[in-house]
Coordinates of C-alpha atoms in Angstrom, one line a residue:
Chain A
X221 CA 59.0 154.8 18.2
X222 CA 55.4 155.9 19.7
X223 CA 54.4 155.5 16.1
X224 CA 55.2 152.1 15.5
X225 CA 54.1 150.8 18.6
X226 CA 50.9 152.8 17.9
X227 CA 50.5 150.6 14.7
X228 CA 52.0 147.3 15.3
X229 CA 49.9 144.6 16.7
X230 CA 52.6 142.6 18.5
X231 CA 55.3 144.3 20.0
X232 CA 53.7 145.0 23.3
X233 CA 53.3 141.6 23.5
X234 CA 56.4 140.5 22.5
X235 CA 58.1 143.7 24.9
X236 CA 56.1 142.1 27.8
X237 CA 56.7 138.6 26.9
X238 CA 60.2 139.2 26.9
X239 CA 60.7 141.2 30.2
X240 CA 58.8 138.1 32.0
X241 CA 61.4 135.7 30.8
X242 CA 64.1 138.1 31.6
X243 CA 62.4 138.0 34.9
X244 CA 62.2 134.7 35.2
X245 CA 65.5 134.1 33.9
X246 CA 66.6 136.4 36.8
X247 CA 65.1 134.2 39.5
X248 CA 66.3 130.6 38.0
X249 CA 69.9 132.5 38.0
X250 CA 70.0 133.4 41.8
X251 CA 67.3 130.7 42.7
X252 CA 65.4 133.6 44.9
X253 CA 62.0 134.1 45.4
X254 CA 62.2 137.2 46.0
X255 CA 62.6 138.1 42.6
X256 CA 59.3 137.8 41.1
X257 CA 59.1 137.7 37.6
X258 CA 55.7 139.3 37.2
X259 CA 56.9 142.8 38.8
X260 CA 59.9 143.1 36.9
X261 CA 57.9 142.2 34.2
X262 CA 55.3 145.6 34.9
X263 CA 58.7 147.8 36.4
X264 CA 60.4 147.3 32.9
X265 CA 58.1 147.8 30.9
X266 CA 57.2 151.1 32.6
X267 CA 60.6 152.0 32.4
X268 CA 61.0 151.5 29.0
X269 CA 57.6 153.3 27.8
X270 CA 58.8 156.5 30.2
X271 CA 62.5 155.9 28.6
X272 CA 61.4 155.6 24.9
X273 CA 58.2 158.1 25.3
X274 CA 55.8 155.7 24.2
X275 CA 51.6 156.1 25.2
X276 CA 50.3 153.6 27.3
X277 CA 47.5 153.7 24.5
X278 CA 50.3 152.8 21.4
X279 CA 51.6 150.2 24.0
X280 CA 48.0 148.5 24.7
X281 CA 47.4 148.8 20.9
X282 CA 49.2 145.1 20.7
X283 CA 49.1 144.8 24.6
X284 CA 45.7 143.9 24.6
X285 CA 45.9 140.9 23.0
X286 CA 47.3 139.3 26.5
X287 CA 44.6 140.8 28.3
X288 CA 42.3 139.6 25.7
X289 CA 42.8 135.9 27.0
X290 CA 42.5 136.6 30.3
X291 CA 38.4 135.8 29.8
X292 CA 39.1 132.2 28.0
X293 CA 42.0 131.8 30.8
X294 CA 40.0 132.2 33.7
X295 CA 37.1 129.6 32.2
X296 CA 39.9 127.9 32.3
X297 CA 40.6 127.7 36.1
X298 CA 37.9 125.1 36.1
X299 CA 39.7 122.5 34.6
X300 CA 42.5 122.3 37.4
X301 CA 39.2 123.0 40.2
X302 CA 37.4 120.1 38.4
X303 CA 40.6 117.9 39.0
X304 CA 40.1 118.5 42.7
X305 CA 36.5 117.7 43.4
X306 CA 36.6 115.2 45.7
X307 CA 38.9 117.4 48.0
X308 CA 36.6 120.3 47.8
X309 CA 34.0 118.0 48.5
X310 CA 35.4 117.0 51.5
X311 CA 36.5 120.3 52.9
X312 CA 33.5 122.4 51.6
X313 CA 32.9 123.7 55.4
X314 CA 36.3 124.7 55.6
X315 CA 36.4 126.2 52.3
X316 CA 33.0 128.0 52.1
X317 CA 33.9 129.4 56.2
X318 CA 36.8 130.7 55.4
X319 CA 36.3 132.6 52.2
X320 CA 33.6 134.4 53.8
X321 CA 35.1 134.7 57.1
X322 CA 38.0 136.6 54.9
X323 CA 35.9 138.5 52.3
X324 CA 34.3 140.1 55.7
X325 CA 37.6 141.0 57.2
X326 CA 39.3 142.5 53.7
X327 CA 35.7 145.2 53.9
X328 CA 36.1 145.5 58.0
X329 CA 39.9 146.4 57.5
X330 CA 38.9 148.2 54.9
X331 CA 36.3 150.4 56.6
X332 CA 38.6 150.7 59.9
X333 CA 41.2 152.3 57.6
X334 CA 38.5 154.6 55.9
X335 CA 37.9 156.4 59.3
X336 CA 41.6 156.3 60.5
X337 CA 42.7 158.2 57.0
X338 CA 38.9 160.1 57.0
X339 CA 38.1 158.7 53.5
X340 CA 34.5 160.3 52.7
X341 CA 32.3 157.8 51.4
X342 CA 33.1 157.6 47.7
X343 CA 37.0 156.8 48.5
X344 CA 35.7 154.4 51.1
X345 CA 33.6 152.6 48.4
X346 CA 36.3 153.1 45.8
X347 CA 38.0 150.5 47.9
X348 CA 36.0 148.5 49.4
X349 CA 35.7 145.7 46.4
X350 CA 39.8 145.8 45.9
X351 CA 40.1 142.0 47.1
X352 CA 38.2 140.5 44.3
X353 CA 38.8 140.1 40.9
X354 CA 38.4 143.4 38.8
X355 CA 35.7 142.7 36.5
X356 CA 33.9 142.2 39.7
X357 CA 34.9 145.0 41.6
X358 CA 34.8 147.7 38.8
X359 CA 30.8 146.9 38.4
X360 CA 30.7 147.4 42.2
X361 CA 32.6 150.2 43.1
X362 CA 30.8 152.1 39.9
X363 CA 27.0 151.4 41.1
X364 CA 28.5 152.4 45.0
X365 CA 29.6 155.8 43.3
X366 CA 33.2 154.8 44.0
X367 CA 36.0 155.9 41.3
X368 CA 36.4 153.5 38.9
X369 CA 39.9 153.6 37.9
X370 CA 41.7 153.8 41.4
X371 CA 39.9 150.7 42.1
X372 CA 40.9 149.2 39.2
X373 CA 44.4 150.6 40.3
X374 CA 43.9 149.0 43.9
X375 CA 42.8 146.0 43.0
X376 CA 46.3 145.3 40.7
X377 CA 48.2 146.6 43.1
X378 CA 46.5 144.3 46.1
X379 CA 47.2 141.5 43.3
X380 CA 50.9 142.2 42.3
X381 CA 51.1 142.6 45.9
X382 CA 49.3 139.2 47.1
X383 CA 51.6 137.6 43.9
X384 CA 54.8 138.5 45.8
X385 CA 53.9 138.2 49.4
X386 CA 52.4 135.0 49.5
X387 CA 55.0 132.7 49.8
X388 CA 56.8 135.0 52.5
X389 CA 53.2 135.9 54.6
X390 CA 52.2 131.8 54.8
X391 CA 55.4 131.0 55.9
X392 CA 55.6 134.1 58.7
X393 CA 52.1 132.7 59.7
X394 CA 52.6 129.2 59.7
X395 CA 49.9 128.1 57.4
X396 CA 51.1 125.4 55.9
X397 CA 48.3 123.1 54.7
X398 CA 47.9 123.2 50.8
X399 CA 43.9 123.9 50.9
X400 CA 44.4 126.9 53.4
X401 CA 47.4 128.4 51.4
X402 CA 45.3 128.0 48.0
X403 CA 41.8 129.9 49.6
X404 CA 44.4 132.2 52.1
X405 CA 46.1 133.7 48.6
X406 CA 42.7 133.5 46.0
X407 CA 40.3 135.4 48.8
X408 CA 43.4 138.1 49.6
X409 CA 44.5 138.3 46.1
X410 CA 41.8 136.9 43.3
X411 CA 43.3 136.1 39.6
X412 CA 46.5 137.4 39.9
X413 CA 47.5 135.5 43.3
X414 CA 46.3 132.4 42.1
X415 CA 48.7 132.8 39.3
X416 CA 50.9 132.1 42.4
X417 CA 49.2 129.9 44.2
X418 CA 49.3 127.4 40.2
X419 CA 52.7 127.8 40.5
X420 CA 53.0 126.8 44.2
X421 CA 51.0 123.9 43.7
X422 CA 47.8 121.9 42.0
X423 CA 45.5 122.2 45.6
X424 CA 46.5 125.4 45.9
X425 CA 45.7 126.5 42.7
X426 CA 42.5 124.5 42.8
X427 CA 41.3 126.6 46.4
X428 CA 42.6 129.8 45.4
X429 CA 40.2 129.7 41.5
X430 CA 37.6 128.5 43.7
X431 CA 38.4 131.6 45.6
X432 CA 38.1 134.1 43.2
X433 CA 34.5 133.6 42.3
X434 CA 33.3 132.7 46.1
X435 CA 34.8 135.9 47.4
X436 CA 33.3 138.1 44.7
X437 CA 29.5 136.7 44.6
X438 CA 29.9 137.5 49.2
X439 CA 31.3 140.7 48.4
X440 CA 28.8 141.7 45.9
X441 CA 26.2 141.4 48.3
X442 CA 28.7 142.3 51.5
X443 CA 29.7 145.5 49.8
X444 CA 26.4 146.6 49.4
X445 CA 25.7 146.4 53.4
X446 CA 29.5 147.6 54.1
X447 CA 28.6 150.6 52.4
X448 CA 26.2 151.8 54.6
X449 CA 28.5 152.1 57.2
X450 CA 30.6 155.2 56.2
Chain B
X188 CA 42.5 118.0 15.7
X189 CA 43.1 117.9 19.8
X190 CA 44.0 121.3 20.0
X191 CA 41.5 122.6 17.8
X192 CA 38.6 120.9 19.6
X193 CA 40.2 122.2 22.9
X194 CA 40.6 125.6 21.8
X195 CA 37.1 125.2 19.9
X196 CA 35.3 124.4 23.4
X197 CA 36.9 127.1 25.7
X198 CA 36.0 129.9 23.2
X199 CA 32.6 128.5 23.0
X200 CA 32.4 128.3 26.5
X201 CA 33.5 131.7 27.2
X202 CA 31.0 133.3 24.6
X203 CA 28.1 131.5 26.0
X204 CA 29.3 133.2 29.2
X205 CA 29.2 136.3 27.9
X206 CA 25.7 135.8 26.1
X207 CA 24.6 135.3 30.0
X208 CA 26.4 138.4 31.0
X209 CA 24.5 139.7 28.1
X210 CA 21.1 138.8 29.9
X211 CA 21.6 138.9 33.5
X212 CA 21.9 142.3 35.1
X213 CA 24.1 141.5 38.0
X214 CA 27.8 142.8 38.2
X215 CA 29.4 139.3 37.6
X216 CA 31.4 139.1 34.3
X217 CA 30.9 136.8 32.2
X218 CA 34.7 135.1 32.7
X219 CA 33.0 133.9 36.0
X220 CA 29.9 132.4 34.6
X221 CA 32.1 130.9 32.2
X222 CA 33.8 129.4 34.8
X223 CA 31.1 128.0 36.8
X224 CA 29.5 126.7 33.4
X225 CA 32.8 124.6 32.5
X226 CA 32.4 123.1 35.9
X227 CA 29.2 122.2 35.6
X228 CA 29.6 120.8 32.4
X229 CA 32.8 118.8 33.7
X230 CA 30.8 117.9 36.8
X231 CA 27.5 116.2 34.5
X232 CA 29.8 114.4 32.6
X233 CA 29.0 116.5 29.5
X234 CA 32.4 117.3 28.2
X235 CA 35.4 114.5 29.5
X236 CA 38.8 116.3 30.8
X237 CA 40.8 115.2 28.1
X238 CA 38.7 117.4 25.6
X239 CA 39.6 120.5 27.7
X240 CA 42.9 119.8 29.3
X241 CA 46.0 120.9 27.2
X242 CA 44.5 124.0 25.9
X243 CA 43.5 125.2 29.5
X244 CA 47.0 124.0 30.7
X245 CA 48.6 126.0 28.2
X246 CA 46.8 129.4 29.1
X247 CA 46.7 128.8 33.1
X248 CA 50.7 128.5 32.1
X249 CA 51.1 131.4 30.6
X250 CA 48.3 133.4 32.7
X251 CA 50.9 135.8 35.0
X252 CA 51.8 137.6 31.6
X253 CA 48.2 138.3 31.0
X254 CA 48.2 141.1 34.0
X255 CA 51.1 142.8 32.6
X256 CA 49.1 145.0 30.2
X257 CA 46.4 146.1 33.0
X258 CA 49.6 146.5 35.9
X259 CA 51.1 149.0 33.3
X260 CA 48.0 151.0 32.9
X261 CA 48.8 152.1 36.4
X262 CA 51.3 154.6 34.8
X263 CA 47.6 156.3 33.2
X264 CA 45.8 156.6 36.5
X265 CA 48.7 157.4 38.7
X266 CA 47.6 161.1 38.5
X267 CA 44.4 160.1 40.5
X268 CA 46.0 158.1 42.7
X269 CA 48.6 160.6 43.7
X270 CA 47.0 162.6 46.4
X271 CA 45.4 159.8 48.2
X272 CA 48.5 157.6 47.2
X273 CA 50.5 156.7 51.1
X274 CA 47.4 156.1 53.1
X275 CA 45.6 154.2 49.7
X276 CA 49.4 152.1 49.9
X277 CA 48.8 151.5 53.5
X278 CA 45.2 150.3 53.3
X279 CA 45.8 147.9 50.4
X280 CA 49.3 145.9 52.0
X281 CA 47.7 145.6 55.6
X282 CA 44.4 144.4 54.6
X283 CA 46.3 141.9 52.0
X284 CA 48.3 140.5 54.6
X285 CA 45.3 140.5 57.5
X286 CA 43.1 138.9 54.7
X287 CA 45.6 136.1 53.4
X288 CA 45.9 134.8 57.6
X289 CA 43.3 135.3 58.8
X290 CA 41.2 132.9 55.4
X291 CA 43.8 130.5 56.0
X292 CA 44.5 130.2 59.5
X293 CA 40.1 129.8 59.6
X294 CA 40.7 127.2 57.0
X295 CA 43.3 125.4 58.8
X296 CA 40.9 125.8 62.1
X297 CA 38.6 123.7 60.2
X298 CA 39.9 121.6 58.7
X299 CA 42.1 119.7 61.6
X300 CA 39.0 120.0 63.7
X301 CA 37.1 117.9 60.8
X302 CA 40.2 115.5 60.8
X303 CA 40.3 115.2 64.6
X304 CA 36.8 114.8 64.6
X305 CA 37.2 111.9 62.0
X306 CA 39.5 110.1 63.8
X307 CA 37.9 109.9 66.7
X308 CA 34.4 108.6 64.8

């Protein structure tokens, strides 16, 4: 089994492709969202590499290819941001406050957690880019001396994570106008919230792209102040 | 021919972004100057919507199964992670949550002070 995933060129795609519809087929039969498609997705196919013995590496052989469009996807984003120009012209104060008013809270909460749980400085820089999008926050955390991986790791998780909770958290907090939902889940949760926030909605979708390259560019420079602190 | 001149301009879009990646030495990669450079080039009028809308539509729909290769790579690093893997938990939920209110209730600040302010004008 390891052996043919290790030579095939489509059947992690096809293995992930199909656990995602499962998924969704899940939530369209008991109309929840709390079942979210994109964690059963990652859960089974876990489960099914540990089950089967298979490498991450023979899985990724194939399983690359839907990372691979990721880059052409995310160009993308600017079609649907494009379509919402005149609103982000009209909102920029809002939308420009915000996002940095958040990118500055994800490092503050960041660093307050660092001294509670005594990071020493590389943890603390390991996690101090995990709110933006991972290209982003690999380059940062590796010139801060952080560990590249577990940020890599923290910044999927804080995705997955943002992916699920959105809905729930904006309705718990009452936010309920589309532009603040859109910027609330991109700034929290970069590419893989506003995978959400295109599903919730065009605006939203729209705030939260805008999002993920606003909060990276302040937390480029931010992070580089942030980690002087510890 | 639609499809191929869509699919034809986001690949070409993307590769010019990485040839900036390629030149500039800051830590942005180059799926964010490709992003900003599609805008831009939406923006000026140089390329019209309907020469890059299905194609984008298409992979912004299918987008969420993109991360599912990357989220299982967690099973590789979960060695590192282990030791530092409850407080490292902890960090990343609550600063989510505390990020995702506190952008948007800023943003919501805002904006129905602009639309008060508007009314009254």
């Amino acid at each position: 089994m390891n052996e043919f995933f290790a030579s095939s060129t489509t059947i992690g795609v096809v293995i992930s492709l199909i656990f995602y519809y499962f998924g969704m087929w899940l939530k369209a039969k008991f109309k929840s969202s709390l079942i979210n498609p994109l964690l059963i997705s990652i859960a089974l196919t876990m489960v099914f590499l540990l089950l089967f013995r298979i490498d991450y590496a023979s899985y990724n052989n194939s399983g690359k290819y839907l990372s691979y469009l990721l880059t052409p996807a995310t160009v993308s984003l600017a079609i649907p941001l494009y379509m919402e120009i005149e609103r982000m012209k009209k909102n920029i104060k809002a939308i420009l406050i915000s996002i940095f008013v958040g990118s500055i809270t994800s490092m503050t909460v960041i660093l307050i957690f660092a001294l509670i749980f005594h990071f020493d400085h590389a943890q603390y820089v390991t996690f101090l880019p995990k709110s933006i999008t991972t290209a982003i926050g690999m380059s940062i955390s590796e010139e801060l001396g952080g560990v590249v991986p577990i940020t890599v790791a923290a910044i999927i998780v804080t995705g997955i994570f943002g992916n699920i909770s959105a809905e729930g958290v904006l309705k718990a907090a009452n936010i309920t106008d589309p532009i603040a939902k859109g910027l609330a889940i991109g700034t929290s949760a970069h590419a893989i919230g506003t995978a959400k926030a295109m599903e919730i909605g065009e605006v939203e979708g729209a705030m939260s792209s805008l999002s993920i390259v606003t909060a990276g560019i302040i937390t480029v420079i931010g992070a580089n102040l942030w980690a002087m602190f510890l | 021919m639609k499809y191929l001149q869509q699919f034809l301009i986001i690949m070409l879009v993307t590769c010019i972004g990485e040839i900036i990646r390629y030149l500039l030495p800051l830590p942005i990669p180059a799926s964010i100057y490709g992003l900003v450079l599609m805008f831009i080039l939406l923006y000026a009028g140089v390329l019209k919507l309907d020469q890059v809308k299905s194609a984008a539509q298409f992979l912004i729909a299918i987008m969420p199964v993109m991360f599912i290769p990357a989220a299982v790579g967690l099973l590789d690093s979960f060695s590192a992670l282990q030791p530092i893997l409850i407080p490292a938990l902890i960090t990343v939920i609550v600063c989510n949550v505390v990020v995702m209110v506190v952008t948007g209730k800023t943003a919501e600040f805002i904006i129905s002070k602009d639309k008060k302010k508007g009314e009254n004008a």
